Short mmCIF file of C-alpha atoms in Angstrom, two decimals:
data_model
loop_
_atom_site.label_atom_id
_atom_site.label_comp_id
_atom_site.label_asym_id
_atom_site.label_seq_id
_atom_site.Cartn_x
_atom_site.Cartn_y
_atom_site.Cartn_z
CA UNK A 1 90.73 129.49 125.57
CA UNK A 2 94.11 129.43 124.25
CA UNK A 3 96.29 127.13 121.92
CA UNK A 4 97.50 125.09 124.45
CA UNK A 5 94.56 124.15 125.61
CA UNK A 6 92.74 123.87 122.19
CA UNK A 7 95.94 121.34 121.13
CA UNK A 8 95.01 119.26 124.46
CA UNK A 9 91.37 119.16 123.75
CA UNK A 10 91.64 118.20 120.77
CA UNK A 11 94.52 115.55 121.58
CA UNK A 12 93.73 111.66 120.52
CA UNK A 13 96.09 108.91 120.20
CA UNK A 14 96.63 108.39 116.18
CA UNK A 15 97.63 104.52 115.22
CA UNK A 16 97.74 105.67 111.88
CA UNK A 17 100.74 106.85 110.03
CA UNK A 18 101.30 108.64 106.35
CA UNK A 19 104.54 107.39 106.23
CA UNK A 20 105.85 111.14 105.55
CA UNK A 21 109.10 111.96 107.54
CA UNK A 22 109.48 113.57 111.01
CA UNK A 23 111.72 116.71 110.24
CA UNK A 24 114.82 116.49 111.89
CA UNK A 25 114.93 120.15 113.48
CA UNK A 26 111.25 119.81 114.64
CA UNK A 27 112.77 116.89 116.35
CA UNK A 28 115.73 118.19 118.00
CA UNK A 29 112.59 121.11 119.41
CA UNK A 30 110.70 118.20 120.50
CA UNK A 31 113.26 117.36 122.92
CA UNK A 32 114.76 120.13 124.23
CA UNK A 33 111.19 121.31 124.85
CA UNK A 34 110.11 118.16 126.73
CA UNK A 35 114.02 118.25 128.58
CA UNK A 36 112.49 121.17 130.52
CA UNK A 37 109.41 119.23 132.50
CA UNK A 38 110.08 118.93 135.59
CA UNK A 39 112.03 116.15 137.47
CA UNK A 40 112.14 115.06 141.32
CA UNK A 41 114.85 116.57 142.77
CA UNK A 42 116.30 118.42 139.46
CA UNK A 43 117.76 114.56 139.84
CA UNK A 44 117.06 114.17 135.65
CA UNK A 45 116.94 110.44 136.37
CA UNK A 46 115.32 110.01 132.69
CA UNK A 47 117.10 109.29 129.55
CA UNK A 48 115.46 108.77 126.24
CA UNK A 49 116.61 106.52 123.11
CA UNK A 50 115.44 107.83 119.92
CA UNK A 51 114.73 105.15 117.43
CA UNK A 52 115.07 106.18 113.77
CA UNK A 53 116.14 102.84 112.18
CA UNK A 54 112.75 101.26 110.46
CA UNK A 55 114.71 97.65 111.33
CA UNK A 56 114.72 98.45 114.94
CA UNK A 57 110.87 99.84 115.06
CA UNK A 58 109.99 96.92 113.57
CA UNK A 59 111.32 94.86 116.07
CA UNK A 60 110.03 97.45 118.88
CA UNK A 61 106.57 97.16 117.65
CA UNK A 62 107.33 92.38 118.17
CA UNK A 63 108.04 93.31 121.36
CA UNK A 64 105.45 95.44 122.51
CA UNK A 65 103.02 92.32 120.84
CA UNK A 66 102.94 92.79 117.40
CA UNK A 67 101.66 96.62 117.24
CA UNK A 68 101.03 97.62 113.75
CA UNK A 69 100.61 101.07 115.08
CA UNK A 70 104.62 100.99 115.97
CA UNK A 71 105.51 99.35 113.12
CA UNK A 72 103.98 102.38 111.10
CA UNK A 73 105.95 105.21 113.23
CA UNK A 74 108.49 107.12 111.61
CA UNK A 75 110.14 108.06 114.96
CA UNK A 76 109.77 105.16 118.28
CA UNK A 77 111.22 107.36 121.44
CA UNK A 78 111.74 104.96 125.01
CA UNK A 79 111.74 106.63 128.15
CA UNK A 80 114.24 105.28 130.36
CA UNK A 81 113.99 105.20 134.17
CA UNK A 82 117.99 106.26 134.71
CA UNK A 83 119.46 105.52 137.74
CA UNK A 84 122.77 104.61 135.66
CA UNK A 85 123.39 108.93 135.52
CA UNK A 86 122.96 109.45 139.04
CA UNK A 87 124.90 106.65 140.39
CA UNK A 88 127.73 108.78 138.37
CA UNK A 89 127.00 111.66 139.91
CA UNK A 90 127.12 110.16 143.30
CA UNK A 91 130.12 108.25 142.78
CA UNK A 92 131.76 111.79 141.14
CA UNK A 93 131.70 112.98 144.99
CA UNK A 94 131.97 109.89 146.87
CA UNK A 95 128.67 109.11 147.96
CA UNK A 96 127.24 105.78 147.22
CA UNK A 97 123.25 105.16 145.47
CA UNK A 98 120.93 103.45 147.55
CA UNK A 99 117.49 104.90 145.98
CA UNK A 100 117.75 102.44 143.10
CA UNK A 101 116.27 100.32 145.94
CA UNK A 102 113.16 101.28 147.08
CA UNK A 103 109.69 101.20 146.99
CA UNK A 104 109.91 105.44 146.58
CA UNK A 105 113.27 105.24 143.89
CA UNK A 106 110.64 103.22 141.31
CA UNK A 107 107.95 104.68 142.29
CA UNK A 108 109.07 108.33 141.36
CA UNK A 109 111.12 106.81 138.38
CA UNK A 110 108.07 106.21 136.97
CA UNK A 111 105.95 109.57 137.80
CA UNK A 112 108.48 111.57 136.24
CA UNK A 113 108.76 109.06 133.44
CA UNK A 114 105.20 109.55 133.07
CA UNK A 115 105.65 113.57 133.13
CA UNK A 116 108.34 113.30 130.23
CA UNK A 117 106.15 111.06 127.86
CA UNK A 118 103.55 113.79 128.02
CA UNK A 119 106.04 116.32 127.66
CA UNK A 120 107.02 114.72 124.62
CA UNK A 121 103.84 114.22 123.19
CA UNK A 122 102.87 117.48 123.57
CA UNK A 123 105.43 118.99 121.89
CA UNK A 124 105.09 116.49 119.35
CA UNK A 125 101.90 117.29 118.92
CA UNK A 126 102.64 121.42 118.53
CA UNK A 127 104.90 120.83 115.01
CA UNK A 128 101.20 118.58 113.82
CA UNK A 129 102.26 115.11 114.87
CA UNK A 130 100.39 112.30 115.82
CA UNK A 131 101.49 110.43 118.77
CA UNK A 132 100.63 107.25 120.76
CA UNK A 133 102.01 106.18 124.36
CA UNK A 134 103.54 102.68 124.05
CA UNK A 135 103.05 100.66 126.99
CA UNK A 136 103.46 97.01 125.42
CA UNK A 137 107.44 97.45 125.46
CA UNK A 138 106.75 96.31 129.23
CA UNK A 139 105.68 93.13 127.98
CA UNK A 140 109.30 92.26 127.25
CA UNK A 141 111.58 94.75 128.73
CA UNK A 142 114.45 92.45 129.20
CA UNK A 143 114.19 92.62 124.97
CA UNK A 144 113.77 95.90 125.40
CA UNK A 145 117.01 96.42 127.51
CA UNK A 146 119.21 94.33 124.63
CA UNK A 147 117.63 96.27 122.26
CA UNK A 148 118.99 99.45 123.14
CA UNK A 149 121.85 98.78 125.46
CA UNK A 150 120.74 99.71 128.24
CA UNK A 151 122.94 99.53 131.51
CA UNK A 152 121.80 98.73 135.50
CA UNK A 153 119.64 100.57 137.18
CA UNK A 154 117.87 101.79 133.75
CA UNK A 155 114.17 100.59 132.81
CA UNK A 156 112.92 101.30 129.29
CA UNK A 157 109.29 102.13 130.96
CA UNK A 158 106.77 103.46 128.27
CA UNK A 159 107.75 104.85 125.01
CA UNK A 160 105.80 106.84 122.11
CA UNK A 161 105.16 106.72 118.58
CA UNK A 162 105.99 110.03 116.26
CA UNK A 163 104.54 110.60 113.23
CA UNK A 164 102.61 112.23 110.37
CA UNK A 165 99.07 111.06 110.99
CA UNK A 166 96.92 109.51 107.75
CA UNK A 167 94.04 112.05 108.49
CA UNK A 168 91.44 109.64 106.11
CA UNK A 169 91.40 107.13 109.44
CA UNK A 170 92.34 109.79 112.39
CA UNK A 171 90.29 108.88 115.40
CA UNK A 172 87.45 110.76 117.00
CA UNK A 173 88.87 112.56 120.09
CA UNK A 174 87.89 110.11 122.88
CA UNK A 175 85.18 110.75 125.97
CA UNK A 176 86.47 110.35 129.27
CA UNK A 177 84.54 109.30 132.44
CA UNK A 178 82.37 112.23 134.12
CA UNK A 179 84.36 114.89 135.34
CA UNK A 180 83.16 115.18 138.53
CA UNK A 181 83.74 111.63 139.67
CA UNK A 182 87.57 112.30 138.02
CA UNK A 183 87.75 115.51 139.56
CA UNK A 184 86.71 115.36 143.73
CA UNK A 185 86.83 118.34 145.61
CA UNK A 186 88.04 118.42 148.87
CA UNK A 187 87.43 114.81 149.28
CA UNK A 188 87.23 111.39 147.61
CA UNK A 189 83.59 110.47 146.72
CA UNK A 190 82.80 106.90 146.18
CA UNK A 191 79.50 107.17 145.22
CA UNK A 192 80.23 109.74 142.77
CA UNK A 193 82.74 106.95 141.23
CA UNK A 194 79.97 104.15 141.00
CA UNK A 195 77.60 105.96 139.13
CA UNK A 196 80.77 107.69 137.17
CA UNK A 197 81.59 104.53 135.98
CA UNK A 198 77.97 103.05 135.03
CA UNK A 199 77.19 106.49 133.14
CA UNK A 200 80.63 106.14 131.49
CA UNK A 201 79.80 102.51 130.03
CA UNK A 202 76.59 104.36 128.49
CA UNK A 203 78.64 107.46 127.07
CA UNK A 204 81.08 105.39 125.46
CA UNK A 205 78.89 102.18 124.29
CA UNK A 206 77.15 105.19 122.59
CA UNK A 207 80.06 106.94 121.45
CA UNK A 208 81.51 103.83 119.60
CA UNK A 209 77.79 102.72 118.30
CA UNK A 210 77.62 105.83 116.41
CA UNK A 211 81.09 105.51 114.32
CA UNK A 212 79.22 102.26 113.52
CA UNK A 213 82.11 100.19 115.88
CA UNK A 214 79.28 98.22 117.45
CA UNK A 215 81.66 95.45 118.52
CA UNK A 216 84.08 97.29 120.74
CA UNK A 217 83.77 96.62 124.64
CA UNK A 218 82.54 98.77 127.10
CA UNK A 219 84.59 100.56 129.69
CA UNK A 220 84.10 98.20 132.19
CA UNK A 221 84.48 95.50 129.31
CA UNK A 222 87.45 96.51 128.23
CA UNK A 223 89.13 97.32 131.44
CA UNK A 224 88.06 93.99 132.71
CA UNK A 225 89.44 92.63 130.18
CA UNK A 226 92.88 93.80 131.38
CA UNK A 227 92.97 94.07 134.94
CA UNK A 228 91.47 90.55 136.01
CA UNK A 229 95.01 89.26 135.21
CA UNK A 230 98.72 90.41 135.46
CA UNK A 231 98.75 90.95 131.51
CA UNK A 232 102.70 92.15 131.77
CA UNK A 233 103.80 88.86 133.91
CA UNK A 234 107.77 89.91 133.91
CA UNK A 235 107.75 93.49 135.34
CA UNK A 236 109.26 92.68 138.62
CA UNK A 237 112.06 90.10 137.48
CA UNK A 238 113.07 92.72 134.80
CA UNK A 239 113.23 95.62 137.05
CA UNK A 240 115.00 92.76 140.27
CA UNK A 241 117.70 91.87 137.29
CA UNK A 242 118.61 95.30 136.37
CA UNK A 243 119.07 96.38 140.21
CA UNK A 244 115.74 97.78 141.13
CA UNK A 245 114.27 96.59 144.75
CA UNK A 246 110.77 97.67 146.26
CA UNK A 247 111.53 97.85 150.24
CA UNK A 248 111.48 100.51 152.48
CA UNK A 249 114.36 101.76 154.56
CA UNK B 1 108.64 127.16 116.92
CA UNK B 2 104.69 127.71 118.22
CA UNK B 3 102.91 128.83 121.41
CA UNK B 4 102.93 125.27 123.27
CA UNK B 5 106.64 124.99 122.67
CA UNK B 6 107.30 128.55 123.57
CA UNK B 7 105.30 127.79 127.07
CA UNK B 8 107.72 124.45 127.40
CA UNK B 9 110.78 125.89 126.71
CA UNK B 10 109.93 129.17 129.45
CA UNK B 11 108.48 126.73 132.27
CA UNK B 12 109.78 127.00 135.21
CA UNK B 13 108.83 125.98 138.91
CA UNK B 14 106.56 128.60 140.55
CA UNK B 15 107.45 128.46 144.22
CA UNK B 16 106.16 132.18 145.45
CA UNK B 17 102.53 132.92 145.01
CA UNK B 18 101.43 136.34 144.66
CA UNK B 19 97.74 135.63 146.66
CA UNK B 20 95.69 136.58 143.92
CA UNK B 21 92.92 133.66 143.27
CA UNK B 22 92.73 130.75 140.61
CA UNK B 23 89.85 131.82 138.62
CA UNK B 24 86.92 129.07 138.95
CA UNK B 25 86.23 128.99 135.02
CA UNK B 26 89.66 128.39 134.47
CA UNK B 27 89.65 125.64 137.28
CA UNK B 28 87.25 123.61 135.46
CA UNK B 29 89.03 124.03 131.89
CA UNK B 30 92.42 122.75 132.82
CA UNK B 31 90.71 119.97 134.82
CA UNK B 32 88.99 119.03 131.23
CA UNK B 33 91.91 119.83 129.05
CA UNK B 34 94.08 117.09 131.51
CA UNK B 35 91.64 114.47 131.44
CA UNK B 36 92.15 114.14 127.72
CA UNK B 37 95.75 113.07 128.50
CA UNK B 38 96.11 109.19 127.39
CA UNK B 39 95.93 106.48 130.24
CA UNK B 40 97.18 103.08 129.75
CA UNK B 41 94.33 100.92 128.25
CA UNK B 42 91.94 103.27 128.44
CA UNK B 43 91.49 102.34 131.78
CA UNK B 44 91.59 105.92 133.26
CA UNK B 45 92.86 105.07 136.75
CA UNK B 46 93.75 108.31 137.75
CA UNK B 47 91.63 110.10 140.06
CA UNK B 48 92.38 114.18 141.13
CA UNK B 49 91.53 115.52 144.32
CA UNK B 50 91.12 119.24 144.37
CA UNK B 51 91.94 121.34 147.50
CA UNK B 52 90.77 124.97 147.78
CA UNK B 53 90.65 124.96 151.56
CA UNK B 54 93.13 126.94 152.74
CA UNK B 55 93.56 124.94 156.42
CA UNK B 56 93.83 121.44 154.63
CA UNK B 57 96.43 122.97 151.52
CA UNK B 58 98.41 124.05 155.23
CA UNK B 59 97.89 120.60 156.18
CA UNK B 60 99.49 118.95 152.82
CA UNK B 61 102.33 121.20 153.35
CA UNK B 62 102.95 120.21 156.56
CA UNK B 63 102.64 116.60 155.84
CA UNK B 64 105.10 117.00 152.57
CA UNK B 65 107.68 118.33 155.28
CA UNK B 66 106.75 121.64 155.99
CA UNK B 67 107.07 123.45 152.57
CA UNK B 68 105.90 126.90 152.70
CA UNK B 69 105.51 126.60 148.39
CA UNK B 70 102.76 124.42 149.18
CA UNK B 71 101.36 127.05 151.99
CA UNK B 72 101.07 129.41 149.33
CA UNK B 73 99.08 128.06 146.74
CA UNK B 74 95.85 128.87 145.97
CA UNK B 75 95.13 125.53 144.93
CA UNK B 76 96.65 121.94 145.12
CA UNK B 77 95.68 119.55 143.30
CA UNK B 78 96.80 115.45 144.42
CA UNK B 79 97.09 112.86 141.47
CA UNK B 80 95.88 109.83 142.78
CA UNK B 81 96.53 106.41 141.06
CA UNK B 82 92.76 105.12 141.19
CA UNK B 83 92.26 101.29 140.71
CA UNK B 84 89.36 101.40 142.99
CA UNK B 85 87.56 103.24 139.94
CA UNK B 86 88.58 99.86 138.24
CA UNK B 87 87.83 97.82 140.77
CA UNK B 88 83.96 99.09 140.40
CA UNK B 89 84.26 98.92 136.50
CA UNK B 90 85.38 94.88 136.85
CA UNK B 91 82.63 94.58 139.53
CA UNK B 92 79.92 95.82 137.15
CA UNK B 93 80.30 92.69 134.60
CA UNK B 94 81.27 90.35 137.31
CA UNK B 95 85.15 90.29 137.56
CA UNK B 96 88.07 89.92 139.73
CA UNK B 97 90.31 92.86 139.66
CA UNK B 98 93.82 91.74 140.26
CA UNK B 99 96.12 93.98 138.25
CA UNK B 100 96.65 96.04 141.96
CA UNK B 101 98.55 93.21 142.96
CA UNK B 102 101.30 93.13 140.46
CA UNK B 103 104.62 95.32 139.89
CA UNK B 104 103.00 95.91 136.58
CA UNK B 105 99.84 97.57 137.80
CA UNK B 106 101.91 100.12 140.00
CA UNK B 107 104.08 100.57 137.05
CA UNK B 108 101.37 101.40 135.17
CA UNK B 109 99.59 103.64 137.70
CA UNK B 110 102.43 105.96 138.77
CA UNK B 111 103.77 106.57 134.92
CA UNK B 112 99.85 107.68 134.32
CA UNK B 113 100.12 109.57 137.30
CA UNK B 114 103.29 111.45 135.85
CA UNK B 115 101.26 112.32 132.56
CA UNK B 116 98.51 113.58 134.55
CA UNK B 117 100.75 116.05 136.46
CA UNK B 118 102.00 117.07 133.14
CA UNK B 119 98.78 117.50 131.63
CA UNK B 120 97.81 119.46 134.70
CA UNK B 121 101.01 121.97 134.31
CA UNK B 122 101.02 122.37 131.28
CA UNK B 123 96.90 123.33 130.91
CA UNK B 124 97.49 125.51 134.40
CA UNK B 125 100.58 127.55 132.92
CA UNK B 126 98.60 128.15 129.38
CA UNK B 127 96.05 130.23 131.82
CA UNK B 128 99.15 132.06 133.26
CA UNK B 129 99.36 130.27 136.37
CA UNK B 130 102.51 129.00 137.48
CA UNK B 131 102.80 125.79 139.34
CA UNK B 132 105.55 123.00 141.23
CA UNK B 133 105.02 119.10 141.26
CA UNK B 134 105.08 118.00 145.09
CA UNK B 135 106.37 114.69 145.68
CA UNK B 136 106.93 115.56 149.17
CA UNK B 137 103.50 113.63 149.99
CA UNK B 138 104.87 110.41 149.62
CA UNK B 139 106.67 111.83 152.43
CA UNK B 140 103.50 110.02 154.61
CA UNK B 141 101.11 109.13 152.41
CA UNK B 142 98.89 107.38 155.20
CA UNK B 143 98.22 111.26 156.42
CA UNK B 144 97.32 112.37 152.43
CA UNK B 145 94.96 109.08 152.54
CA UNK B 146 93.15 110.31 156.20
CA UNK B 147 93.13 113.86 155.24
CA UNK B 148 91.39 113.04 151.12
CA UNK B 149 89.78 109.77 151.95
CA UNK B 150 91.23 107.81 150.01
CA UNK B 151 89.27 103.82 149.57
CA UNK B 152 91.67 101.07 149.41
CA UNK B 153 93.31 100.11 145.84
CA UNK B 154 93.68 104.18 145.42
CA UNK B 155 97.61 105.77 146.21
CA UNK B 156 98.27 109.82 146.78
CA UNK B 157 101.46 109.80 144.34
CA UNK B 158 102.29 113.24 143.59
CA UNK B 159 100.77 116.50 143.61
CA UNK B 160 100.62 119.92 141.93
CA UNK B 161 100.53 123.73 143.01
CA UNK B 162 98.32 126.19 141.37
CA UNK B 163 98.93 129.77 141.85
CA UNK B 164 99.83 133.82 140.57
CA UNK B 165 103.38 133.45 140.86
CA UNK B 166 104.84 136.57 142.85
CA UNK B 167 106.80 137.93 139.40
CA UNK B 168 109.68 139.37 141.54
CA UNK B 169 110.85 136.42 142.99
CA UNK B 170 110.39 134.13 139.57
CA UNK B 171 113.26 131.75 139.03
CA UNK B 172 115.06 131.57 135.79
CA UNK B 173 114.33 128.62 133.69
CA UNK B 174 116.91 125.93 135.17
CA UNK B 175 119.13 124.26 132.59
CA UNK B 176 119.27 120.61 132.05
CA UNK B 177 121.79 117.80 131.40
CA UNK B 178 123.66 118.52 127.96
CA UNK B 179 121.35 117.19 125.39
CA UNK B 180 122.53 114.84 123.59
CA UNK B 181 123.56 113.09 127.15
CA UNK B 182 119.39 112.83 127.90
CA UNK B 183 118.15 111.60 124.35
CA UNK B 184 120.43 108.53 122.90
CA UNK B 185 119.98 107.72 119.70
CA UNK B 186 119.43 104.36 118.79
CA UNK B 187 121.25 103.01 121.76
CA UNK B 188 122.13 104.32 124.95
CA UNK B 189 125.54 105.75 125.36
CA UNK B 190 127.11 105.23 128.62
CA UNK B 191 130.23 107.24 128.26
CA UNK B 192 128.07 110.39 126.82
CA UNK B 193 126.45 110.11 130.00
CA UNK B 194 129.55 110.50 131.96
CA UNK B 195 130.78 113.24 130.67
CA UNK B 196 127.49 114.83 130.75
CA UNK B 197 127.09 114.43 134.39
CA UNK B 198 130.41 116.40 134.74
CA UNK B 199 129.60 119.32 131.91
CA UNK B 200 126.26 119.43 133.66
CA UNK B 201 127.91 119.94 137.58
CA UNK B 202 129.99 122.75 135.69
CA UNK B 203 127.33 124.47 134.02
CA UNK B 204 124.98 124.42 136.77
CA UNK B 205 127.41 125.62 139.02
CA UNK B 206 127.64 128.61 136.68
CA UNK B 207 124.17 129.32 136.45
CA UNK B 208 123.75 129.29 140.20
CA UNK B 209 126.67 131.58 140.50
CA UNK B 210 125.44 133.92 138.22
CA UNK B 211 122.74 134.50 140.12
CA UNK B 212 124.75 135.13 143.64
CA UNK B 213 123.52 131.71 145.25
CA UNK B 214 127.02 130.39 145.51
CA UNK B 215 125.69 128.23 148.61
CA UNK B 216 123.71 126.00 145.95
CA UNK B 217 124.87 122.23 146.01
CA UNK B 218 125.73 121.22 142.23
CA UNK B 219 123.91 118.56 140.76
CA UNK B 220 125.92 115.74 141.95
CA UNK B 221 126.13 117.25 145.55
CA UNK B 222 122.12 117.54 145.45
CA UNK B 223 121.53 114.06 144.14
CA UNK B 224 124.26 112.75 146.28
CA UNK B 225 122.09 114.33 149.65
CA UNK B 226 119.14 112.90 147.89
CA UNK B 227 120.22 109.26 146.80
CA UNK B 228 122.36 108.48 149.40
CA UNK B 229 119.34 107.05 151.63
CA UNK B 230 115.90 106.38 151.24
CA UNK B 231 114.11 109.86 152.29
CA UNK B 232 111.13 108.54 152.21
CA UNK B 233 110.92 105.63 153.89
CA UNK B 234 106.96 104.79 153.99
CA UNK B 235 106.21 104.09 150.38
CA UNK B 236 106.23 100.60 150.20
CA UNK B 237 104.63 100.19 153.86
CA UNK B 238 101.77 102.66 152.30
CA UNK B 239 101.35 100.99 149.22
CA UNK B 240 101.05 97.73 150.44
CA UNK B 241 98.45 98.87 153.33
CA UNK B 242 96.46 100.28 150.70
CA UNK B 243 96.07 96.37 148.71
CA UNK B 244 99.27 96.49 146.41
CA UNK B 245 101.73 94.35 145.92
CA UNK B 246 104.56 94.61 143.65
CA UNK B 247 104.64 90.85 142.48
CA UNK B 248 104.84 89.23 139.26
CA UNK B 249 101.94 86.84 137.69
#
């Protein structure tokens, strides 16, 4: 092994905070480190806001539903789907944006949005913080937008908690479904993800039973719970009203 | 600073492979160390498919427009966003899945994605491997879904190389947008960006210069020959042949 691979093995989300400060210069690492993931295109179409102001994370954490696990962050960072720097660059040598448009403009918006949240978590995670991905800000991202002035063609996507976890409540690291019906080699296997999922709703009805949470759902509980209805209902009308379409050419 | 933000801070895309093998052991280690990346709700829909095969990892690079960085891996691994996994889950206690159908489920499924790939570098690269995100496959995803097999409700976003890299043709470590033009604090700052955008065409014209590749488009002539059109054109078409829709509630 090695400690990059011990940190991710080890890695949980923590909704628990100390309330002890994020350093500042750890911070400023944090970023830079994450900075260098990889984008499509070197393109860099991701901005972050850094929230620091205990007013504004409070009102992060309404928007995302009422998350006391926001509310208790020391540090709130949104990644931002930005479109707004490379229309500059375009229009700095004449060319107008048209990928702000498409079905493949949000689509890879949101990949490498998805690469920088890890990125930031992980190095987050290397200076001892605890860290939780934030997807409830999509439940109101036109708050989210007024929130932190945020021009066309930007979409405050996902966003993560930062800080100092209260190790008396830290969370057992989590099990995932079976690896080989995660993993396929070669080729998709069905089957393999049917029985995946019914030994997965056994593995983790056990794993909760024995920390004594006998009242948490299942798997396919849980994710039922979810994904039988559109539980972020203004996704599309934010993303229409800040510019984004989802056509092809 | 610490090892995982040494490894961040030196990462760089891997685009010659030397032809020595991925060890299998290590195979299996970053696939576990990925999975414990955090997915939205819990809901892991994410599935990988692994290729080894030398023919079909000639056939993805083909099909993501001929790139001989693909040809060259040892291994490639394709992220697929997975709500057929979900589908089963819902099935199981007698639900409707209907997330698939809304702008927030594809949202949701491509940022996961991005982690994933993430996950999957940054595990790969602790082993010493080097690696490049491919999202040349969305080039024609409906080939990527023949060639894996990929069920309905299931999307090939992006991908991943796994390889030695050749160390004498290793690229320097790229440099990104000016900081403090990529993380805002507390609200985003439209004329930092701006200015960034033009510091950032100087400095990477520099770098590039530096190293005798004076033919290399700076960043606002590459996004420009990027953003200018739709290059690829079949995402939505793909995407909505697969059972999405990108549709509020």
């Amino acid at each position: 092994m090695n400690p990059v691979v011990e940190q991710m093995n080890r890695r949980r989300s923590v909704r628990n905070f100390s309330g002890k400060p994020v350093d500042e210069v750890h911070l400023g690492r944090i970023l830079l480190a994450a900075q260098q993931a990889p984008t499509s295109i070197n393109g860099q179409q991701i901005s972050l806001v850094v929230t620091r102001n205990k007013e504004t994370i409070a009102r992060i954490a309404e928007i995302a539903g009422g998350q006391p696990q926001v509310a208790g962050a020391e540090v709130f960072v949104t990644v931002v789907i930005d479109y707004h720097r490379t229309r500059e660059a375009l229009k700095s040598v004449g060319a107008e944006q048209v990928i702000a448009q498409s079905a493949e403009g949000l689509m890879v918006g949101a990949t490498d949005a998805g690469i920088m949240l890890n990125a930031l978590q992980t190095a987050a995670e290397s200076f001892g913080y605890g860290t939780t991905a934030i997807g409830g800000i999509r439940n109101d991202p036109q708050a989210m937008i007024e929130l932190l002035g945020l021009p066309a063609e930007t979409f405050p996507l996902v966003g993560t908690t930062i800080g100092v976890a209260d190790d008396a409540s830290l969370a057992q690291v989590k099990p995932r479904v079976p690896l080989a019906t995660f993993a396929h080699m070669e080729r998709y296997d069905a089957e393999a993800v049917r029985r995946g999922v019914a030994e997965y709703d056994r593995q983790l009805r056990l794993w909760w039973d024995e920390q004594g949470l006998t009242q948490m759902p299942s798997y396919s509980e849980s994710t039922a719970q979810y994904y039988s209805r559109v539980y972020f209902p203004k996704v599309a009308e934010s993303l229409e009203s800040q510019g984004f379409e989802f056509r092809d050419d």
